[in-house]
Tab-separated table of C-alpha atoms and ligand atoms in Angstrom:
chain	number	residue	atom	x	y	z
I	1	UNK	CA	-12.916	17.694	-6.388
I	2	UNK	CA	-14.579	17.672	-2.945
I	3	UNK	CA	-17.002	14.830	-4.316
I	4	UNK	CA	-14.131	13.176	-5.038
I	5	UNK	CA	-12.217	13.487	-1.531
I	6	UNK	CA	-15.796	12.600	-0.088
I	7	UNK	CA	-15.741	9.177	-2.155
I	8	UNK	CA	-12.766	8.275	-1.031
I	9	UNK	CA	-12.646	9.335	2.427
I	10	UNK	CA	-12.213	5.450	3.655
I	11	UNK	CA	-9.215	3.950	2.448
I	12	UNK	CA	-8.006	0.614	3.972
I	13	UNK	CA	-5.086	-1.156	4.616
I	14	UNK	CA	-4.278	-4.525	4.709
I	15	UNK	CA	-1.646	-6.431	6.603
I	16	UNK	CA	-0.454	-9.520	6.407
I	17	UNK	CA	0.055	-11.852	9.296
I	18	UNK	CA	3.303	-12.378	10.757
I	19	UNK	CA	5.989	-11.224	8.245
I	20	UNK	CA	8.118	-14.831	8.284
I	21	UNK	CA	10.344	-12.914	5.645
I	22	UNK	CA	11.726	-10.940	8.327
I	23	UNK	CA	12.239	-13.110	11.043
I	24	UNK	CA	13.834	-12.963	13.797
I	25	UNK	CA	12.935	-8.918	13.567
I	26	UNK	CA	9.130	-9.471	13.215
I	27	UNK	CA	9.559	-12.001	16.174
I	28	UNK	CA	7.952	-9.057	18.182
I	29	UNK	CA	8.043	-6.292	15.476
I	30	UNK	CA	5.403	-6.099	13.338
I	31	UNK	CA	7.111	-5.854	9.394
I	32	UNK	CA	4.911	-2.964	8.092
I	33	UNK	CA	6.818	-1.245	11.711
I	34	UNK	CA	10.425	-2.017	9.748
I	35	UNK	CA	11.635	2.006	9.001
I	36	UNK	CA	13.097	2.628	6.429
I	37	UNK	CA	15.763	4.928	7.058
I	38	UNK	CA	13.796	6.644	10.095
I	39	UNK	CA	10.354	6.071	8.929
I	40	UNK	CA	7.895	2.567	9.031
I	41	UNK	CA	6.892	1.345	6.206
I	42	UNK	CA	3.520	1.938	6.951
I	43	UNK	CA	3.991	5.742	7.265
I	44	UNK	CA	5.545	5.938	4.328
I	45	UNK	CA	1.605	4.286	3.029
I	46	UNK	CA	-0.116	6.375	4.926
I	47	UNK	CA	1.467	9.639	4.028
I	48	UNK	CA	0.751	8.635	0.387
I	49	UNK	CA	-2.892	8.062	1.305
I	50	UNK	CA	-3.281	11.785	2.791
I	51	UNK	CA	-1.018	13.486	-0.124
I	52	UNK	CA	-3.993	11.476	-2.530
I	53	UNK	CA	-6.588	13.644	-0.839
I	54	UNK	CA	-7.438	10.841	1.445
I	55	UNK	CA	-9.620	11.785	4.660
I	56	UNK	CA	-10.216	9.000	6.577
I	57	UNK	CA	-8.271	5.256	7.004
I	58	UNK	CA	-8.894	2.236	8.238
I	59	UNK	CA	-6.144	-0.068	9.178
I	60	UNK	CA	-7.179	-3.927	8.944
I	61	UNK	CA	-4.772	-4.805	11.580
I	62	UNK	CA	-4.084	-8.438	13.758
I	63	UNK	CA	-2.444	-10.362	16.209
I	64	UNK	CA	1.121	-8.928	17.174
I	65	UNK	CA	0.153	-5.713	15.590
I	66	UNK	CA	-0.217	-3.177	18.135
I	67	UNK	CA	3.052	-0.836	17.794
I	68	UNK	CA	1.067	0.566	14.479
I	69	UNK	CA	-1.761	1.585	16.863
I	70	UNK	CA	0.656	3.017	19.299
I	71	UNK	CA	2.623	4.808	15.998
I	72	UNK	CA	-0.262	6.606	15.327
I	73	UNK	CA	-1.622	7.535	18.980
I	74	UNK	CA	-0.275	10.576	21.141
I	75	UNK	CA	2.405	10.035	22.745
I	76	UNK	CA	2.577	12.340	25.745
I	77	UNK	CA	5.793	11.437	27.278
I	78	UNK	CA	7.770	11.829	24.522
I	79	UNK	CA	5.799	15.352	23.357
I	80	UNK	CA	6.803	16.706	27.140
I	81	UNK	CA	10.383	15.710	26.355
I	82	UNK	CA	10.781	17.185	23.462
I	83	UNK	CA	9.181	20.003	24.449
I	84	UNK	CA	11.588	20.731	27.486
I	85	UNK	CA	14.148	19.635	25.322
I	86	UNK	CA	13.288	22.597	22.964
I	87	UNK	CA	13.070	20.403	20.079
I	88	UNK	CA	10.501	22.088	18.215
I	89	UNK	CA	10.512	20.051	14.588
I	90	UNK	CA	10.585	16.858	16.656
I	91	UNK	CA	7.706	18.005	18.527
I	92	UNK	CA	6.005	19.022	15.496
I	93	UNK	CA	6.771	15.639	13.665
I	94	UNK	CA	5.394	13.516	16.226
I	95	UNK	CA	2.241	15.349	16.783
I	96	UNK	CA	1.820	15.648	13.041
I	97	UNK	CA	1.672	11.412	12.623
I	98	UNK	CA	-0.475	11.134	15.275
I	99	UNK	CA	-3.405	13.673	14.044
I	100	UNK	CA	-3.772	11.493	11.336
I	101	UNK	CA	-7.071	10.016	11.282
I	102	UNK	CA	-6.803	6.464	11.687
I	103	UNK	CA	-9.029	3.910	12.320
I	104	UNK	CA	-8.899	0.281	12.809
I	105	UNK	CA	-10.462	-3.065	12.684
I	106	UNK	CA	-8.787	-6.380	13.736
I	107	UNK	CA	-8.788	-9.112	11.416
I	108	UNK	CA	-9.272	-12.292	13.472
I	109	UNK	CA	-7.772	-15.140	11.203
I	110	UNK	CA	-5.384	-14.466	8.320
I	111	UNK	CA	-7.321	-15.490	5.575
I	112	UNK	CA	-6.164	-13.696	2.592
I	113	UNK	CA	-6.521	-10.026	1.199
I	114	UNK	CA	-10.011	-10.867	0.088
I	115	UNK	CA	-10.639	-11.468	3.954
I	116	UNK	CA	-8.917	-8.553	4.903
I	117	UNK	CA	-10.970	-6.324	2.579
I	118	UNK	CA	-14.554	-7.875	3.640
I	119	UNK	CA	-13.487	-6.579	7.232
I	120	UNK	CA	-13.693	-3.069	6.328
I	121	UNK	CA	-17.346	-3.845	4.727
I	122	UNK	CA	-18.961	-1.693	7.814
I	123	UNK	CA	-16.676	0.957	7.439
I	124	UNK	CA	-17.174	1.692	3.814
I	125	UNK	CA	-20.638	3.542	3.529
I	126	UNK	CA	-21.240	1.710	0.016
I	127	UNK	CA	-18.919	4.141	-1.644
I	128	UNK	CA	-15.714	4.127	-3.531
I	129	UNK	CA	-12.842	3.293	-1.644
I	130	UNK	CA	-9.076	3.118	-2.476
I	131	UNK	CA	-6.537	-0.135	-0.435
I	132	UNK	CA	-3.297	-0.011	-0.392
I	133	UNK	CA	-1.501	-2.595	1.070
I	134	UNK	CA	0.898	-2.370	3.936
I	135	UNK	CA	4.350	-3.646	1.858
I	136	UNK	CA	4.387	-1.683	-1.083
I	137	UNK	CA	5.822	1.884	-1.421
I	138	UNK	CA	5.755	3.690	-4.367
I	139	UNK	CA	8.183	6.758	-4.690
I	140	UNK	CA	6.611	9.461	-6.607
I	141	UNK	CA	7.034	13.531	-5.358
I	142	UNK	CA	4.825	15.270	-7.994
I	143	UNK	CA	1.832	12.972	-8.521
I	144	UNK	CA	1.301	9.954	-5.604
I	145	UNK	CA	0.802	7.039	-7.165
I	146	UNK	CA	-3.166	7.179	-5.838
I	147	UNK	CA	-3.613	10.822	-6.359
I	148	UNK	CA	-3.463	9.308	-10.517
I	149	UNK	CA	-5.798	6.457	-9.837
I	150	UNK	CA	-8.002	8.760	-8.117
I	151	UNK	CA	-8.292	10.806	-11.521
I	152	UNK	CA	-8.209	8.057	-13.542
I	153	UNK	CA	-11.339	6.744	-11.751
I	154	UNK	CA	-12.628	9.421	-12.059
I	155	UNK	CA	-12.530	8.852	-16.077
I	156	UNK	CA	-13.400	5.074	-15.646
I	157	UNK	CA	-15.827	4.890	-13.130
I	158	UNK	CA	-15.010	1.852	-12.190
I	159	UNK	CA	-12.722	-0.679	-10.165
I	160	UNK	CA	-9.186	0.240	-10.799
I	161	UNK	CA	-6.253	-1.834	-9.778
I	162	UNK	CA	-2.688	0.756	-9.736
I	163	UNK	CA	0.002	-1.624	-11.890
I	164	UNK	CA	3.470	-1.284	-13.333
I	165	UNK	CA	5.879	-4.118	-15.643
I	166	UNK	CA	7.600	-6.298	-13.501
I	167	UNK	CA	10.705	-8.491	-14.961
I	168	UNK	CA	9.592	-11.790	-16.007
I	169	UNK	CA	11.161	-13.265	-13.215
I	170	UNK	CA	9.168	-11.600	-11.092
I	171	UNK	CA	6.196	-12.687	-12.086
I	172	UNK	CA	5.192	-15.142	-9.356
I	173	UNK	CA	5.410	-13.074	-6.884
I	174	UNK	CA	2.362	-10.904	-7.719
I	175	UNK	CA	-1.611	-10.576	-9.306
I	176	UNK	CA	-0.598	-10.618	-12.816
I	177	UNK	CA	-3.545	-8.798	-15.412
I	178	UNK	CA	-4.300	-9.650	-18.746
I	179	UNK	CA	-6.137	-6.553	-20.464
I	180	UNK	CA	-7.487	-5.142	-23.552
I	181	UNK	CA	-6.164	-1.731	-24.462
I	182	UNK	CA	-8.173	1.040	-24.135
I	183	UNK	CA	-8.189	4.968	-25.722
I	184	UNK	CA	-5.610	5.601	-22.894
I	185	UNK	CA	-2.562	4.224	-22.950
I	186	UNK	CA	-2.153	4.023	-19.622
I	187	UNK	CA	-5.126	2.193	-18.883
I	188	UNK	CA	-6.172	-1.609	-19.923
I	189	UNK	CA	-9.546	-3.400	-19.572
I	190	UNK	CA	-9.095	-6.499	-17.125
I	191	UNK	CA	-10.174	-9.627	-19.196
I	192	UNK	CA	-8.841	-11.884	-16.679
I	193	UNK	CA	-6.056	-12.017	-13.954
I	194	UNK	CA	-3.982	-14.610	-12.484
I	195	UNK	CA	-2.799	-14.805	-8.762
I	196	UNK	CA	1.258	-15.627	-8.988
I	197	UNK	CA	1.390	-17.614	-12.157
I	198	UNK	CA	4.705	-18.777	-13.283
I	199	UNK	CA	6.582	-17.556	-16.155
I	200	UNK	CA	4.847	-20.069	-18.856
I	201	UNK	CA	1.360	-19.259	-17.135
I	202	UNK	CA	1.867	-15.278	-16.817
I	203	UNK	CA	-0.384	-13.596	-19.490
I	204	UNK	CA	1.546	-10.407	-19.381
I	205	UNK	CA	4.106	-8.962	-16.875
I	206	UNK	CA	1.834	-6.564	-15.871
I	207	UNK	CA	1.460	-6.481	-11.756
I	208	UNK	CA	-0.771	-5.901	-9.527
I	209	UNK	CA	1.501	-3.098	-7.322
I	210	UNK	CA	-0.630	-2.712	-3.885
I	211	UNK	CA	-3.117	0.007	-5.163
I	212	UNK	CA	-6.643	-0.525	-5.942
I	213	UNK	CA	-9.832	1.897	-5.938
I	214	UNK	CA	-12.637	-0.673	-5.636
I	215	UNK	CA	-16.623	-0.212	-6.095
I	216	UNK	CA	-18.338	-1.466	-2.981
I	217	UNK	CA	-19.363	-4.452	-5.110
I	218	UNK	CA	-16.816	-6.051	-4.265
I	219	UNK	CA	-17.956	-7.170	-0.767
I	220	UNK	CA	-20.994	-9.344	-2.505
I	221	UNK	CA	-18.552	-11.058	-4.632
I	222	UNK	CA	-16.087	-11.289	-1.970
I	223	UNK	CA	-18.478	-13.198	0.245
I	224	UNK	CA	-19.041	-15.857	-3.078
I	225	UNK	CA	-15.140	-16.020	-3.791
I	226	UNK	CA	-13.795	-20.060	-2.506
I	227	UNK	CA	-10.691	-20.246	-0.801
I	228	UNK	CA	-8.124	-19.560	-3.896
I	229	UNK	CA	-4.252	-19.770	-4.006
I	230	UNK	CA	-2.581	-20.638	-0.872
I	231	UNK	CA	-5.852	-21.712	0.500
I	232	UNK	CA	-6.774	-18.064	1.138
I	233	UNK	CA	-9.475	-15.681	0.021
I	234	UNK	CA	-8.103	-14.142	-2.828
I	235	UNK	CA	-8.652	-10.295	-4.062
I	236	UNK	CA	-7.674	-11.294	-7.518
I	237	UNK	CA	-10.577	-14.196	-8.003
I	238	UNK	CA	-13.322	-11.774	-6.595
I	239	UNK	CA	-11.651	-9.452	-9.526
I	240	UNK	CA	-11.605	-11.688	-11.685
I	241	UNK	CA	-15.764	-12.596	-10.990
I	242	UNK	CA	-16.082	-8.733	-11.345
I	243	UNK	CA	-14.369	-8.224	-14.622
I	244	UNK	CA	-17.020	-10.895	-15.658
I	245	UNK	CA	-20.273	-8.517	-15.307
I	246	UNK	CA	-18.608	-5.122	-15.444
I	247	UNK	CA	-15.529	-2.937	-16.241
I	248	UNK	CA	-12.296	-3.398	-14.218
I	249	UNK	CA	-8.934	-1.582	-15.133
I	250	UNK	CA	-5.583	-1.282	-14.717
I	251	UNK	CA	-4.207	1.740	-14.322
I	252	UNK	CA	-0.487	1.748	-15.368
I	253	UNK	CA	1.056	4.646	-12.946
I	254	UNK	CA	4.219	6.494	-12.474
I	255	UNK	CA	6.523	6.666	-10.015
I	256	UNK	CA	9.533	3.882	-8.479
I	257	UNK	CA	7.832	0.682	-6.577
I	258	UNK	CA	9.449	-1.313	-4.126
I	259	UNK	CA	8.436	-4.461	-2.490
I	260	UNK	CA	9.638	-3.387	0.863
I	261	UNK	CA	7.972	-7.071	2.014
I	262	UNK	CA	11.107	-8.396	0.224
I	263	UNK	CA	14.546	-8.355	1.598
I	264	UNK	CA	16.235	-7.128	-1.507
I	265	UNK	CA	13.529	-5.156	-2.175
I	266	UNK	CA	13.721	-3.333	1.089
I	267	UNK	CA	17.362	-2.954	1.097
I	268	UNK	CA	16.887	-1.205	-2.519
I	269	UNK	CA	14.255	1.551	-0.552
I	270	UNK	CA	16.693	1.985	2.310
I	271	UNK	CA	19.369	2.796	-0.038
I	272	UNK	CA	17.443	4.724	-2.517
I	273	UNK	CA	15.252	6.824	0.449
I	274	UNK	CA	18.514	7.572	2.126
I	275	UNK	CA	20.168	9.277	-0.602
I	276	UNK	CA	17.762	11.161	-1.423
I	277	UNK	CA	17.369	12.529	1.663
I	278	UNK	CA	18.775	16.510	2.284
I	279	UNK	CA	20.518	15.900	5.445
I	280	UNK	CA	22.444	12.259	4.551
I	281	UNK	CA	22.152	11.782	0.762
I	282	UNK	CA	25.708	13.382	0.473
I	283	UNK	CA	27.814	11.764	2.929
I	284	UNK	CA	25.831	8.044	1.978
I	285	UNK	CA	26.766	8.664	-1.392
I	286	UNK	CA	30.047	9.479	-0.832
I	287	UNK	CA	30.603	6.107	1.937
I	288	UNK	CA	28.783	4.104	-0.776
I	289	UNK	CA	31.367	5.393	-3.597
I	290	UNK	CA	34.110	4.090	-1.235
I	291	UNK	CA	32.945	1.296	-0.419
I	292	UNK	CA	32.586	0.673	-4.138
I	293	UNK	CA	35.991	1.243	-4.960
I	294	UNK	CA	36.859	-1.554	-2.623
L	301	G1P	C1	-0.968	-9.420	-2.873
L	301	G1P	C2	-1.961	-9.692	-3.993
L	301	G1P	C3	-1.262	-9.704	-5.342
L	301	G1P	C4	-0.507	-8.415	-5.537
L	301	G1P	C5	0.493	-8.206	-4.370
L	301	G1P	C6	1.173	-6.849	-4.464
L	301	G1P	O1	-0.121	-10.527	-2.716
L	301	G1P	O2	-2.628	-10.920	-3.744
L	301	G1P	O3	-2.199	-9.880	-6.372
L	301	G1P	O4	0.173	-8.410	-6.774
L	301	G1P	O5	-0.190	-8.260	-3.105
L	301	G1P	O6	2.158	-6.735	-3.476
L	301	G1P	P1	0.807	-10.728	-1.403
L	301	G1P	O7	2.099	-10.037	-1.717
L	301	G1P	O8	0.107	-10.124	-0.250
L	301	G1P	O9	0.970	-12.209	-1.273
């Protein structure tokens, strides 16, 4: 197990450029900085990252992105408040998020995940290394969504992309796989993958969900991969090139995804995060039962 924390000590995250989705919020707010009931988005990654067994993460951040940095830094003016204030949880909470071991590097132009990921190429010490990407949130209290690809590498060996069904509608919206099954059922072998097809092109309606433990491999055929869909350097054709010369999977896991980059998407996490929380799930459940009613 400590081999295993080791190899994935250096996780990274990728953000997009200015979430237009959002607008005017992410005028001046960056989206993955959206909470969802109390909390960013991005903690919500993060957290899943650390309950995984992850050590260390790196951020690829950008323009108009600082309030992440400043999420995750001490706060000292707030900590004395709360601290004369007697609010002890409060204080705890706030020192908690920022002992979290977070690193970052900027990404100068958005040019696509691919981009994003060859930024972290001096942080990774040619190991292992597990992205998640800074809109997707995966709700799963016994076994985070990463802590399964982590074992499942583990198995495999080998790059492992995390992937639930979508609806067929759906589709275009994400890296759809086409696979061979394997002895697991859970897991397929990547044949070949296509970056937002529509529904005639779609091979499957399995998705790529924001999750991937990638061999450091990938930064060689990262710096071959042509501008792909959208004109941008895409994770899915350097996954593609891999699949080519050597075992890539994907790893079907549990747990409820959201696309909190999505309006609907994020108004279905709000909902769903607040009633499940202890001190408002009751009285939101009860307002939405009203409301209901008409
Ligand atoms: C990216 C990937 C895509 C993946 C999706 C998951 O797309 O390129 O393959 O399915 O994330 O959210 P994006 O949503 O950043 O355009």
């Amino acid at each position: 197990m400590n081999r295993c924390r080791k190899k994935f000590a250096k996780p990274s995250f990728r953000l997009a450029g200015y979430g237009t989705r959002f607008l005017p919020v992410t005028k001046a707010i960056p989206k993955e900085m959206i909470p969802i009931v109390d909390k960013p988005v991005i903690q919500y990654i993060v957290e899943e990252a650390l309950q995984s067994g992850i050590e260390e993460i790196l951020i690829i951040t950008g323009h108009g992105k600082r309030a992440i940095e400043d999420h995750f830094d001490t706060n000292i003016d707030l900590e004395l408040q709360l601290r004369q204030q007697g609010k002890t949880r409060l204080l705890r909470m706030v020192q908690d998020i920022s002992s979290i071991n977070v690193h970052y590097i900027r990404q100068k132009h958005m040019r696509g995940l691919g981009d994003a990921i060859r930024c972290a190429e001096s942080f990774i010490d040619n190991e292992p290394f597990a992205v998640l990407l800074g809109d997707d949130i995966v709700y799963e209290p016994e076994r985070p969504a990463l802590r399964q690809m982590i074992e499942a590498f583990s198995e495999v060996g080998s790059t492992l992309l995390g992937c639930q069904e979508v609806p067929l509608d759906q589709v275009s919206r994400y890296g759809i796989v086409h696979g061979l099954p394997t002895k697991d059922e859970r897991i397929v072998r990547l044949i070949d993958m296509i970056e937002k097809p529509s529904v005639d092109e779609a091979p499957s309606r399995l998705a790529a969900l924001g999750r991937y433990i990638l061999t450091p491999d990938i930064f060689e055929i990262l710096r071959r991969v042509q501008p792909g869909k959208g004109g941008e350097i895409q994770l899915t054709d350097a996954l593609r090139l891999m699949a080519d010369r050597e075992g890539v999977y994907a790893y079907t896991f549990t747990g409820t995804s959201y696309d909190a980059g999505n309006k609907l998407g994020f108004l279905k996490a709000t909902v769903e995060y607040a009633l499940r929380r202890d001190d408002l799930g009751h009285d939101f459940k009860a307002y939405l039962n009203d409301l209901l009613k008409g």
